[in-house]
């Protein structure tokens, strides 16, 4: 899947000092992974594969422009996990979700994102059961 390419792009390369993950990369990884979790956790939500593909393509293009390649990404970019986790925690707090939240709460969070036309909301769609 293309979204996985955002995180799993790299192969080992020559050692160099890692730079912080660009904000656009962190946001794209958060958005695509959260959209997928919402879709898996709510029967009335699905990811929009075209929107996810556009996000992935745009992010990969920006990474290339910034000098990141599949060969150097893992060594050149610092691990973005903490930054992604921060965005995920903010999302969970925004929607008062908790570990093991009921499906109705997850669906409501997704529907709210769609209604607010957030970046995340543009990656998911409501579907009939």
Coordinates of C-alpha atoms in Angstrom, one line a residue:
X1 CA 0.0 0.0 0.0
X2 CA 1.3 3.5 -0.8
X3 CA 0.7 4.8 2.7
X4 CA 3.2 2.3 4.0
X5 CA 5.7 3.7 1.6
X6 CA 5.7 6.9 3.6
X7 CA 7.2 5.2 6.6
X8 CA 8.9 2.1 5.1
X9 CA 10.7 3.7 2.2
X10 CA 14.3 3.3 3.2
X11 CA 17.2 0.9 2.8
X12 CA 20.5 1.2 4.7
X13 CA 22.8 4.0 3.5
X14 CA 26.0 5.6 4.4
X15 CA 25.9 7.0 8.0
X16 CA 25.2 10.7 8.3
X17 CA 23.6 12.9 10.9
X18 CA 19.8 12.5 10.9
X19 CA 17.7 15.5 10.5
X20 CA 14.2 15.9 12.1
X21 CA 11.4 14.5 10.0
X22 CA 9.8 17.3 8.0
X23 CA 6.4 18.4 9.4
X24 CA 4.7 17.5 6.2
X25 CA 6.0 14.0 6.4
X26 CA 4.9 13.6 10.1
X27 CA 1.4 15.0 9.2
X28 CA 1.0 12.7 6.2
X29 CA 2.1 9.6 8.2
X30 CA -0.4 10.6 11.0
X31 CA -3.2 11.3 8.5
X32 CA -2.9 8.2 6.5
X33 CA -2.4 5.9 9.5
X34 CA -5.3 7.5 11.4
X35 CA -7.6 7.3 8.4
X36 CA -6.9 3.6 8.1
X37 CA -7.5 3.0 11.8
X38 CA -10.8 4.8 11.7
X39 CA -11.9 2.8 8.6
X40 CA -10.9 -0.5 10.3
X41 CA -12.6 0.5 13.6
X42 CA -15.9 1.8 12.1
X43 CA -18.1 -0.2 9.7
X44 CA -19.6 3.0 8.2
X45 CA -16.2 4.6 7.4
X46 CA -13.7 3.8 4.6
X47 CA -10.5 5.4 3.4
X48 CA -10.7 7.3 0.1
X49 CA -8.0 5.5 -1.9
X50 CA -7.7 8.3 -4.4
X51 CA -7.2 10.9 -1.6
X52 CA -4.7 8.7 0.2
X53 CA -2.8 8.1 -3.1
X54 CA -2.7 11.9 -3.7
X55 CA -1.4 12.5 -0.2
X56 CA 1.2 9.8 -0.6
X57 CA 2.4 11.0 -4.0
X58 CA 2.6 14.6 -2.9
X59 CA 4.6 13.7 0.2
X60 CA 7.0 11.5 -1.7
X61 CA 7.5 14.3 -4.3
X62 CA 8.3 16.8 -1.5
X63 CA 10.7 14.3 0.2
X64 CA 12.5 13.9 -3.2
X65 CA 12.7 17.7 -3.5
X66 CA 14.2 17.8 0.0
X67 CA 16.9 15.3 -1.0
X68 CA 15.4 12.2 0.6
X69 CA 15.6 9.1 -1.4
X70 CA 14.6 5.5 -0.7
X71 CA 18.3 4.7 -0.3
X72 CA 19.0 7.4 2.3
X73 CA 15.7 8.0 4.1
X74 CA 16.2 5.7 7.1
X75 CA 19.6 7.1 7.8
X76 CA 19.0 10.7 6.9
X77 CA 15.7 11.3 8.7
X78 CA 15.3 11.0 12.5
X79 CA 12.6 8.6 13.7
X80 CA 9.3 10.4 13.4
X81 CA 7.4 8.1 15.8
X82 CA 7.3 10.5 18.7
X83 CA 6.0 13.3 16.6
X84 CA 3.4 11.1 15.0
X85 CA 2.3 9.8 18.5
X86 CA 1.9 13.5 19.6
X87 CA -0.5 14.1 16.7
X88 CA -2.4 10.9 17.5
X89 CA -2.7 11.8 21.2
X90 CA -4.1 15.2 20.2
X91 CA -6.7 13.4 18.0
X92 CA -7.7 11.0 20.7
X93 CA -8.0 13.9 23.2
X94 CA -10.0 16.1 20.7
X95 CA -12.6 13.3 20.3
X96 CA -12.5 12.0 23.9
X97 CA -11.5 8.6 22.6
X98 CA -9.8 6.1 24.8
X99 CA -8.2 2.7 24.4
X100 CA -10.9 0.3 23.3
X101 CA -13.4 3.1 22.6
X102 CA -16.7 1.8 21.3
X103 CA -17.3 1.7 17.6
X104 CA -20.0 4.4 17.9
X105 CA -17.5 6.9 19.4
X106 CA -14.9 6.1 16.7
X107 CA -17.6 6.6 14.0
X108 CA -18.6 9.9 15.6
X109 CA -15.0 11.1 15.5
X110 CA -14.6 10.2 11.9
X111 CA -18.0 11.8 11.0
X112 CA -16.9 14.9 12.8
X113 CA -13.7 15.1 10.9
X114 CA -15.6 14.7 7.6
X115 CA -18.1 17.4 8.7
X116 CA -15.3 19.8 9.7
X117 CA -13.6 19.2 6.4
X118 CA -10.3 18.6 8.2
X119 CA -7.3 17.1 6.4
X120 CA -8.1 13.8 8.0
X121 CA -11.8 14.1 7.0
X122 CA -10.8 14.4 3.4
X123 CA -9.2 11.0 3.5
X124 CA -12.2 9.1 4.8
X125 CA -15.8 8.7 3.5
X126 CA -19.0 7.4 5.0
X127 CA -20.3 4.3 3.5
X128 CA -23.7 2.4 3.8
X129 CA -23.7 -0.7 5.9

